[in-house]
Coordinates of C-alpha atoms and ligand atoms in Angstrom, one line a residue:
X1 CA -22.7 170.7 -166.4
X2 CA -25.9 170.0 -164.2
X3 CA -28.0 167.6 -165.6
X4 CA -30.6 168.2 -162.8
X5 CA -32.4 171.0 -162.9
X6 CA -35.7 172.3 -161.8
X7 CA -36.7 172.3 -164.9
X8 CA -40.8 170.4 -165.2
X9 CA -41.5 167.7 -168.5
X10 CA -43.5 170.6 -170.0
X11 CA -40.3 172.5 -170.9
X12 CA -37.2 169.9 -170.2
X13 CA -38.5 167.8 -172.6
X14 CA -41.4 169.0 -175.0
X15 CA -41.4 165.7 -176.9
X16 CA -42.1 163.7 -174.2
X17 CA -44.5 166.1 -172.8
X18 CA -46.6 166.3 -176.0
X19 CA -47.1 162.2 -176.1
X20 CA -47.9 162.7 -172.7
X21 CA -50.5 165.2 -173.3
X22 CA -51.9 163.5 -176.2
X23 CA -52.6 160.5 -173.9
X24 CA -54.1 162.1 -171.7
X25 CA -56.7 163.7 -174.1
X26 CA -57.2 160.1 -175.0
X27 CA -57.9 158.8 -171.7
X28 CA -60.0 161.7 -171.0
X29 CA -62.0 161.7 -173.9
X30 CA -63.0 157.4 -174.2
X31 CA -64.8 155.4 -172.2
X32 CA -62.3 153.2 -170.8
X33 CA -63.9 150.3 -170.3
X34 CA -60.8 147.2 -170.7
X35 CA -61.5 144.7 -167.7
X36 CA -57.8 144.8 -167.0
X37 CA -57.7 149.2 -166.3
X38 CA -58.1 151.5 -164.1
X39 CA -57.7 155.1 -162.9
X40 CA -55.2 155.2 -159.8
X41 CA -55.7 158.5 -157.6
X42 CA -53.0 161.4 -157.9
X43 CA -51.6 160.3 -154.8
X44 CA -50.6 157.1 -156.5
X45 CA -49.3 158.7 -158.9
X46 CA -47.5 161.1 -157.0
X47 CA -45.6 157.9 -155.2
X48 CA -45.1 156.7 -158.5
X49 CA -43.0 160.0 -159.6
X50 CA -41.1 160.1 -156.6
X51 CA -37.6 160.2 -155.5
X52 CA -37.7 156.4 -154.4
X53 CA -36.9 155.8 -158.2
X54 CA -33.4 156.6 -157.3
X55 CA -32.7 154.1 -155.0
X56 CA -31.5 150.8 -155.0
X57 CA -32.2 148.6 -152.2
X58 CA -32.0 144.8 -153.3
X59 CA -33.1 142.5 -150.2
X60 CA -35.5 142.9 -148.0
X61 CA -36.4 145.2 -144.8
X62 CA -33.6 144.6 -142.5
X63 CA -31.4 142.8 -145.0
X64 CA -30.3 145.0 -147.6
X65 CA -27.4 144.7 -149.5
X66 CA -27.3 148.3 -149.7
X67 CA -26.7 151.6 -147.7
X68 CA -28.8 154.2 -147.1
X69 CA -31.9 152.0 -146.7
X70 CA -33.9 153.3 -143.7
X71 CA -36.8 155.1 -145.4
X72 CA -37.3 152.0 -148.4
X73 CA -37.1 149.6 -145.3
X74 CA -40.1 151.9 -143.9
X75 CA -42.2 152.2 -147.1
X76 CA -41.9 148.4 -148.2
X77 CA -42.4 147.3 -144.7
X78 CA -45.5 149.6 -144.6
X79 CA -46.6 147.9 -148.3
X80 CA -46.3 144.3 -146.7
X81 CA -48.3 145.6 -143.6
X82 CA -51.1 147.0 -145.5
X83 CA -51.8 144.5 -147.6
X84 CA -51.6 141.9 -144.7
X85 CA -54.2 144.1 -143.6
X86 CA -56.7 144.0 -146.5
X87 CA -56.3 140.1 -147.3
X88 CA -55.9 139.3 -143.8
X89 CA -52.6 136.7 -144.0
X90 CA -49.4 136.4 -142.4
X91 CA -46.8 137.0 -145.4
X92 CA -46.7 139.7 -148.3
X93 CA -44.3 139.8 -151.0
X94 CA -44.8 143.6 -152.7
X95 CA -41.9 143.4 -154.9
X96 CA -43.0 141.5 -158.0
X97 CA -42.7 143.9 -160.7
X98 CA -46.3 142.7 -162.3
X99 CA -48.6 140.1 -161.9
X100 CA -46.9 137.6 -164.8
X101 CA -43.4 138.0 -162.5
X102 CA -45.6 137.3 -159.5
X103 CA -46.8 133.8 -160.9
X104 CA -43.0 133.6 -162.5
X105 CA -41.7 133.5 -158.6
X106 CA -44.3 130.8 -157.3
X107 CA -43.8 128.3 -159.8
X108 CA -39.5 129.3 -159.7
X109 CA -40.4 128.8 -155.9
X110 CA -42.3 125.6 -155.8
X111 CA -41.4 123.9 -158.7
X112 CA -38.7 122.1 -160.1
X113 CA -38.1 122.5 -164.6
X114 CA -40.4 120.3 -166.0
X115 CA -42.5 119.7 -163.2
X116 CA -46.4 120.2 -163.5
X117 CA -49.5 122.6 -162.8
X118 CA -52.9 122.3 -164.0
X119 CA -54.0 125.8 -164.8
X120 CA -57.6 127.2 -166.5
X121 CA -57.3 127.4 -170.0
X122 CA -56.1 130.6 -171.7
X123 CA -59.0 130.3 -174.5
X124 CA -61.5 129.6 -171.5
X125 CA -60.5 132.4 -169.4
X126 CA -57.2 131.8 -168.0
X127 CA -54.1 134.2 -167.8
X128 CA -51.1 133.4 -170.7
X129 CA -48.6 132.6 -167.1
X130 CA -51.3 129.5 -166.1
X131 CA -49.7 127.4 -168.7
X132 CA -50.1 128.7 -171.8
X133 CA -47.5 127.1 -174.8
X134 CA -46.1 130.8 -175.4
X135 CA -45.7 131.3 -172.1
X136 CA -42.5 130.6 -169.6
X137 CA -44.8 128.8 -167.4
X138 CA -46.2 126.2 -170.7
X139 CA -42.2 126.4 -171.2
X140 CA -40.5 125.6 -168.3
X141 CA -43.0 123.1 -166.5
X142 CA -45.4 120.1 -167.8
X143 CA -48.2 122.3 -168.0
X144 CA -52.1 120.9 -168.0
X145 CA -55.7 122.9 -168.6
X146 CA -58.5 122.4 -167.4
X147 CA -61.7 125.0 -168.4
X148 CA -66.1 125.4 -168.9
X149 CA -68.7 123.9 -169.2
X150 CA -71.3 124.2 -171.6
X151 CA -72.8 126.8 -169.7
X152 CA -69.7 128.8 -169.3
X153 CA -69.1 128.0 -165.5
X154 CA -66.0 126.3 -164.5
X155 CA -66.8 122.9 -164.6
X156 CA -65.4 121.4 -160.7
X157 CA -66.3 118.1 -161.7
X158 CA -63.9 118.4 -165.2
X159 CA -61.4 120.0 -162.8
X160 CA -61.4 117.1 -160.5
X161 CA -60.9 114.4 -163.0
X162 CA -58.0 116.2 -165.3
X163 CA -56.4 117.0 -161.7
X164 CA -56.7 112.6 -160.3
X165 CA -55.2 112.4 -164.1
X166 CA -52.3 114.9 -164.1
X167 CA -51.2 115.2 -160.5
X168 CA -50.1 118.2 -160.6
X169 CA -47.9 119.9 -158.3
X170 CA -49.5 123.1 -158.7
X171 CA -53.0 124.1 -158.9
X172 CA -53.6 127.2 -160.4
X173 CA -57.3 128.8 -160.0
X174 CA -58.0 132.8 -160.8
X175 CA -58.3 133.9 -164.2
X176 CA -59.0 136.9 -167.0
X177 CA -61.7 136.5 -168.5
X178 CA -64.2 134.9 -166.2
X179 CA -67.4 136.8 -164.9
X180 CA -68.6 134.0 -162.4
X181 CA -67.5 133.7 -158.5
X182 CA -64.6 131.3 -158.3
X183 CA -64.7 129.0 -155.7
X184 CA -61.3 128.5 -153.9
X185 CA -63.3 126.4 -151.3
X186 CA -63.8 123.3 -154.2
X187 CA -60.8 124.1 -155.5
X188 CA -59.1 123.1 -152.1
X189 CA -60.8 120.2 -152.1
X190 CA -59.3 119.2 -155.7
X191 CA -55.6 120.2 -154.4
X192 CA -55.8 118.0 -151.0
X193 CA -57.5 115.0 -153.4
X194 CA -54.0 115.2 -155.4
X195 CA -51.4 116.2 -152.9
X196 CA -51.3 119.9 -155.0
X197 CA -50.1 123.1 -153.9
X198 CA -53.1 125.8 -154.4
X199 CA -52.6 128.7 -156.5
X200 CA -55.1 131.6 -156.1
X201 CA -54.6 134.1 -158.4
X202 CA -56.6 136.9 -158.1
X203 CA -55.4 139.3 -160.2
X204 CA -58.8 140.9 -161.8
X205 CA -60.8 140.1 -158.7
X206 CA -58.3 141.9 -156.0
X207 CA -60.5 144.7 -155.1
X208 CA -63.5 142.7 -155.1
X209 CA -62.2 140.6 -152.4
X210 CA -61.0 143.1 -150.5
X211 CA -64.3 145.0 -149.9
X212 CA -65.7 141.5 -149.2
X213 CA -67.6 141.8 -152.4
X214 CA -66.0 138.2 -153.8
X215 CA -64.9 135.1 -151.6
X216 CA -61.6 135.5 -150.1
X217 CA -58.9 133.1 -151.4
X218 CA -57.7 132.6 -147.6
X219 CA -57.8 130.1 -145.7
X220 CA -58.1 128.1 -149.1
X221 CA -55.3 129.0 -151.6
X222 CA -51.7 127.9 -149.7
X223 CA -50.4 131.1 -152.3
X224 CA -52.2 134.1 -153.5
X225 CA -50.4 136.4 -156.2
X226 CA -52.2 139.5 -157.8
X227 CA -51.7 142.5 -159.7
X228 CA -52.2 145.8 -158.1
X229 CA -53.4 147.8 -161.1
X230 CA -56.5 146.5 -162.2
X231 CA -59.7 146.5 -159.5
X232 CA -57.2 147.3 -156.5
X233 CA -56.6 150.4 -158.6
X234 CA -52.8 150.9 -157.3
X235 CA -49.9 151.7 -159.8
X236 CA -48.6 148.8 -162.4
X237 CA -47.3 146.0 -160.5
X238 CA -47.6 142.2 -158.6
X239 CA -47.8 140.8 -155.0
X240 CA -47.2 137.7 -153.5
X241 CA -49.4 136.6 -150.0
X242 CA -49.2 133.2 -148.1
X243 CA -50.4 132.3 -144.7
X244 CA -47.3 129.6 -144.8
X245 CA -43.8 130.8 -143.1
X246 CA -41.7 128.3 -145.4
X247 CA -43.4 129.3 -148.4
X248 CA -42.8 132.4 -147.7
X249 CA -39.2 132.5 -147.1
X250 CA -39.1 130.2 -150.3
X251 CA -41.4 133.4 -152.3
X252 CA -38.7 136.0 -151.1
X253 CA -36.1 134.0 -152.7
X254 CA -37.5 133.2 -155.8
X255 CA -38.2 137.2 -156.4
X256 CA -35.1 138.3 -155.0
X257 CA -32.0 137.0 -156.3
X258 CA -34.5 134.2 -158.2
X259 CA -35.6 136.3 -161.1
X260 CA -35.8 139.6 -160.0
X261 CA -33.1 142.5 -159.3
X262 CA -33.4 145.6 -157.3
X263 CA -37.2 146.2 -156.6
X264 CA -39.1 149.1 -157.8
X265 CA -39.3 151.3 -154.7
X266 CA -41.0 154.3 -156.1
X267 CA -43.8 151.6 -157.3
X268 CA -43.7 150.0 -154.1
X269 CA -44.4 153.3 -151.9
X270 CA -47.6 154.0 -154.7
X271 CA -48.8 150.6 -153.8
X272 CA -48.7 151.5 -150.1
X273 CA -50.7 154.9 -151.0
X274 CA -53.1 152.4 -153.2
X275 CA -53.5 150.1 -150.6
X276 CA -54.1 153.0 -148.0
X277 CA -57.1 153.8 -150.3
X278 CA -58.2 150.3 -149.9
X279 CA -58.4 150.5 -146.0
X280 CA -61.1 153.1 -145.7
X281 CA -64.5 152.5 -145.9
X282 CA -65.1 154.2 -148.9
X283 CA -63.7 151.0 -150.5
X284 CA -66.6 148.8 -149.8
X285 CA -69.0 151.4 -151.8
X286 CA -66.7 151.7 -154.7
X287 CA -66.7 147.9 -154.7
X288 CA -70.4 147.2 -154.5
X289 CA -71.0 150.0 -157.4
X290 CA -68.6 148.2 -159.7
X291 CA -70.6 144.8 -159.4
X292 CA -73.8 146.6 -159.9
X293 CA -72.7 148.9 -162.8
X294 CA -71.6 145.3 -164.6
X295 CA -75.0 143.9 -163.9
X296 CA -76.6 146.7 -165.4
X297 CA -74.4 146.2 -168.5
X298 CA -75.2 142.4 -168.3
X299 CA -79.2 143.3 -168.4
X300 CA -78.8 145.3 -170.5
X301 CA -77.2 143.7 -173.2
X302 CA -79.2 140.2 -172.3
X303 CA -82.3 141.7 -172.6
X304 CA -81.3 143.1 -176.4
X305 CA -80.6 139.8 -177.6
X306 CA -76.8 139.4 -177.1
X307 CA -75.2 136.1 -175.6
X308 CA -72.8 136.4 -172.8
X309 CA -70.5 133.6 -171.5
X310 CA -71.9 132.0 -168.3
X311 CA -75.2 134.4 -169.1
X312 CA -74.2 137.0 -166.9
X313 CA -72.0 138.0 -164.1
X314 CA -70.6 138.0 -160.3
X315 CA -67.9 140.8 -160.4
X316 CA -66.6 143.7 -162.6
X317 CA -66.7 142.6 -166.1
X318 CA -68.7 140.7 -168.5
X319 CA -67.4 138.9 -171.8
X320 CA -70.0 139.4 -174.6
X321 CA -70.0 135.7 -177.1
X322 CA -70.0 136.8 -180.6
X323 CA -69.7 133.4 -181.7
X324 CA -72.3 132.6 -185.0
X325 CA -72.1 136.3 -185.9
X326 CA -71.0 137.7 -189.2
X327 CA -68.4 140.0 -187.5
X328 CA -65.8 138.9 -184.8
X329 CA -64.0 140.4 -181.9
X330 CA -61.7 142.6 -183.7
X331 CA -64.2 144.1 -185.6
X332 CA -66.6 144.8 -182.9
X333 CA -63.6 146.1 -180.6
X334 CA -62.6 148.4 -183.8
X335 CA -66.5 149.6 -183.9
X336 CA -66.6 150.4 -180.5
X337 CA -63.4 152.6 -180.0
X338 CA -64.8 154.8 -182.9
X339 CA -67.4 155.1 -180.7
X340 CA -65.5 156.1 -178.1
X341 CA -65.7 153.2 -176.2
X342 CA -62.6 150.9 -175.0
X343 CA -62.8 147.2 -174.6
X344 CA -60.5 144.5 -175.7
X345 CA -61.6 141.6 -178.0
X346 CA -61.4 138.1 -176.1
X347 CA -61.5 134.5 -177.4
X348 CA -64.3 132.7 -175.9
X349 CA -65.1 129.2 -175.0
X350 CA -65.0 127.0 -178.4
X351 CA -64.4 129.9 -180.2
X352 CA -64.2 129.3 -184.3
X353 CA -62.3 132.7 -185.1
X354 CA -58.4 133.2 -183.8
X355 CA -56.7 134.6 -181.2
X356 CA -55.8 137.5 -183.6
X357 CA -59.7 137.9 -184.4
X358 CA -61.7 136.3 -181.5
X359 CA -65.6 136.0 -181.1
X360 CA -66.0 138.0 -178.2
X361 CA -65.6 141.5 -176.4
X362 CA -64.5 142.0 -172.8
X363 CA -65.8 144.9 -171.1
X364 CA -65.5 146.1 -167.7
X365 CA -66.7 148.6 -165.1
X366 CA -63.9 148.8 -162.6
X367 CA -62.3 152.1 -164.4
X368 CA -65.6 154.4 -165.3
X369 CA -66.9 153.7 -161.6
X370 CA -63.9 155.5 -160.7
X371 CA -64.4 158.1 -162.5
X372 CA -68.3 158.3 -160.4
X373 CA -70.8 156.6 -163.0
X374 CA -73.9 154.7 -161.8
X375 CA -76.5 152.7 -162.9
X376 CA -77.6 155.0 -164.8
X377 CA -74.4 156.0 -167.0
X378 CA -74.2 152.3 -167.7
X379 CA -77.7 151.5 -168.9
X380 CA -77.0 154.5 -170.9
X381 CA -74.1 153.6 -172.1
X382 CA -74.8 149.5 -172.9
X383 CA -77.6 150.6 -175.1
X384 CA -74.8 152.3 -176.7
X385 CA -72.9 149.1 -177.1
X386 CA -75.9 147.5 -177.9
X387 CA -76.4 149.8 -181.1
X388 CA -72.9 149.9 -182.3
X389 CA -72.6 145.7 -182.1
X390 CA -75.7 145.6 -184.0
X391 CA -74.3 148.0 -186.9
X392 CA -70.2 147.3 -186.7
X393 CA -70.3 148.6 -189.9
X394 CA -72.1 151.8 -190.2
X395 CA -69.1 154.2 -189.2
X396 CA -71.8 157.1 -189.0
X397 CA -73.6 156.2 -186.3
X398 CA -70.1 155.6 -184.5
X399 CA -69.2 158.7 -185.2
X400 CA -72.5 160.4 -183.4
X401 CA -72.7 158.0 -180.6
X402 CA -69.0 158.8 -180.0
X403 CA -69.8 162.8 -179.7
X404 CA -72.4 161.9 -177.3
X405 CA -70.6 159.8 -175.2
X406 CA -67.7 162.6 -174.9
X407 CA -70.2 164.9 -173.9
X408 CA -71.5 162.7 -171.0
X409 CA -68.0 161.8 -169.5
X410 CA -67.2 166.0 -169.3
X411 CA -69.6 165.2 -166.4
X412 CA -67.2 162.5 -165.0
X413 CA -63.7 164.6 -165.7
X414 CA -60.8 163.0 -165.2
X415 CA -58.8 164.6 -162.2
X416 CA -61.1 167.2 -162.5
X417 CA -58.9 169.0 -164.9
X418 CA -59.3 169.6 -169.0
X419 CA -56.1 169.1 -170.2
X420 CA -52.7 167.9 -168.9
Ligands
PLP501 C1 -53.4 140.5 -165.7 C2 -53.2 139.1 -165.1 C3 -51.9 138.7 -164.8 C4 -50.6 139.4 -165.2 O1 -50.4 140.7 -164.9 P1 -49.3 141.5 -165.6 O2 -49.1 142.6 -164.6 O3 -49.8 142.0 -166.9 O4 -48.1 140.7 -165.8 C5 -51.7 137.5 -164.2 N1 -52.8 136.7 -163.9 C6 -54.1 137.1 -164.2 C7 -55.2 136.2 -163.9 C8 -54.3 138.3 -164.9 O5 -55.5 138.6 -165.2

């Protein structure tokens, strides 16, 4: 018996198909608005779907330990060459599998088991793998936090003095939920003052800095890792970038045999499509439009009363402060998808509610600037925000502001098609 035929999902597996379908009416039909999304082009997807799935090729270009390697030497080597490109540095790693593995291989590369980083706190802003207690990296290594100020900004000065106190080995600067411009240039300054390795991760910010739009971690950061999913818009996946040759060979280790098997070719070769995507001009505008269509939200939302951490913001999201409201996070995330609109619910700076009910929403602009909306889509639609946050409760107006909003994204269809 054949098990490959030419059979497509529709018909070899109707199940499948159907959740498939379903998800797409779902993305299709909300405003995805989650900091952490976006909508890769059909050519990414394609690469994703591909026949590299069914190749193994642990190693690297050159130095397989496999046969039949010739065209996944040419794709990853094509990967590393692109991304080079964009960040303009020496060394790429493109096999982490996603941006936690990514972080995973520096410190596995760096550091020895119990040794230290100073990371930005997850509650402030930081990612879970910069040394939070759940976390491998608050597991495995002495891990320290640093985080805001009063105003929201990353305090330097605080930064400075946990960092003389700690010595860490690592320094780890980049976060999740931070709408101001980090400065890798001060944060140099605090690495050399310690003796620390600098960390740069730039996971939310990626396409930002690659249309020039944010400050480049390079020459700063002596490691950058990222994701490639989220504003670089590529499929699900991590990358590793130095400027430093022994770091580098000590990065390739760590992922492969460290803590990481064969890589992910068919992701690999959709990360050289995404990063193609990245190298034409058309970037730059797509960039630009996501910082403005987050500015507009910002305004927006200021000038009806709400309080935003840091009072505003630099790049592609904004994180509204719920804190000394009746309702928290949760709920106002819950209002908001019956209104059609997708965020995630955040903790905030000092926040008095839990990690399982926060005081704050995150919401971005990376994924409905894909999709073509302006300025004017996202006054329009922060107003909206604006009306459901001041009446989480009154499901009916949900329900009506949702109908609307479906009827202004059929002007902004995704793939251009109705259905799946
Ligand atoms: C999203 C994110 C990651 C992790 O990415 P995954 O692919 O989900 O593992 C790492 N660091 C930062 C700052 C992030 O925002």
């Amino acid at each position: 018996m054949h098990f490959i035929t030419t059979q497509r999902l529709s018909t070899a597996d109707e199940t499948v198909f159907g959740i498939l379908q379903r998800e797409f009416t779902r993305q299709a039909t909300h405003l995805e608005m989650i900091a952490s999304e976006n909508f890769t082009s059909p050519a990414v997807m394609e690469a994703t779907g591909s026949i590299f799935t069914n190749k193994y090729a642990e190693g690297y270009p050159q130095k397989r330990y496999y046969g039949g390697c010739a065209y996944a030497d040419e794709i990853e080597q094509l990967a590393i060459e692109r991304l080079c490109e964009i960040f303009g540095c020496a060394y790429a790693n493109v096999q982490p599998h996603s941006g936690s593995q990514a972080n995973g291989a520096v410190y596995a590369a760096l550091l020895n088991a119990g040794e230290s980083l100073l990371g930005m706190d997850l509650q402030q802003g930081g990612h879970l793998t910069h040394g939070a207690k759940v976390s491998f990296s608050g597991k495995n290594y002495h891990a320290f936090s640093y985080g805001v100020g009063a105003n929201g900004l990353i305090d330097y000065a605080q930064v400075m003095e946990v960092a003389k106190r700690v010595k860490p080995k690592i320094l780890v600067c980049g976060a999740s939920a931070y709408a101001r411009e980090i400065d890798f240039a001060k944060f140099r300054e605090i690495a050399d003052a310690v003796g620390a390795i600098l960390l740069a991760d730039i996971a939310h910010i990626a396409g930002l800095v690659a249309a020039d739009e944010h400050m480049s971690p390079f020459p700063y950061a002596h490691v950058v890792t990222s994701t490639t999913h989220k504003t670089l818009r590529g499929p699900r996946g991590g990358v590793i970038m130095t400027n430093d040759e022994a770091i580098a060979k000590k990065i390739n280790a760590a992922i492969f045999p460290g803590i990481q098997g064969g890589p992910l070719l068919h992701v690999i070769a959709a990360k050289a499509v995404a990063f193609g995507e990245v190298l034409t001009p058309q970037w730059k505008a797509y960039a630009k439009q996501v910082k403005r269509n987050a500015r507009v939200l910002s305004e927006v939302l200021l000038q009806r009363g709400f309080e935003l951490v840091s009072g505003g913001t630099d790049n592609h999201l904004i994180l509204v402060s719920l804190l000394g409201r009746d309702f928290s996070g949760e709920e106002a995330s819950i209002a908001l998808e019956n209104a059609g609109i997708t965020v995630n619910k955040n903790s905030v700076p000092n926040d008095t509610r839990s990690a399982k009910l926060t005081s704050g929403v995150r919401i971005g602009s990376a994924a409905l600037t894909t999709l073509g909306m302006k300025e004017k889509e996202f006054r329009h639609i922060a107003h909206r925000i604006g009306d459901v946050l001041e009446e989480v409760h009154n499901t009916a107006l949900h329900v009506k502001i949702k109908k609307e909003l479906v009827a202004l994204l059929q002007n902004f269809q995704l793939y251009g098609c109705a259905t799946y």
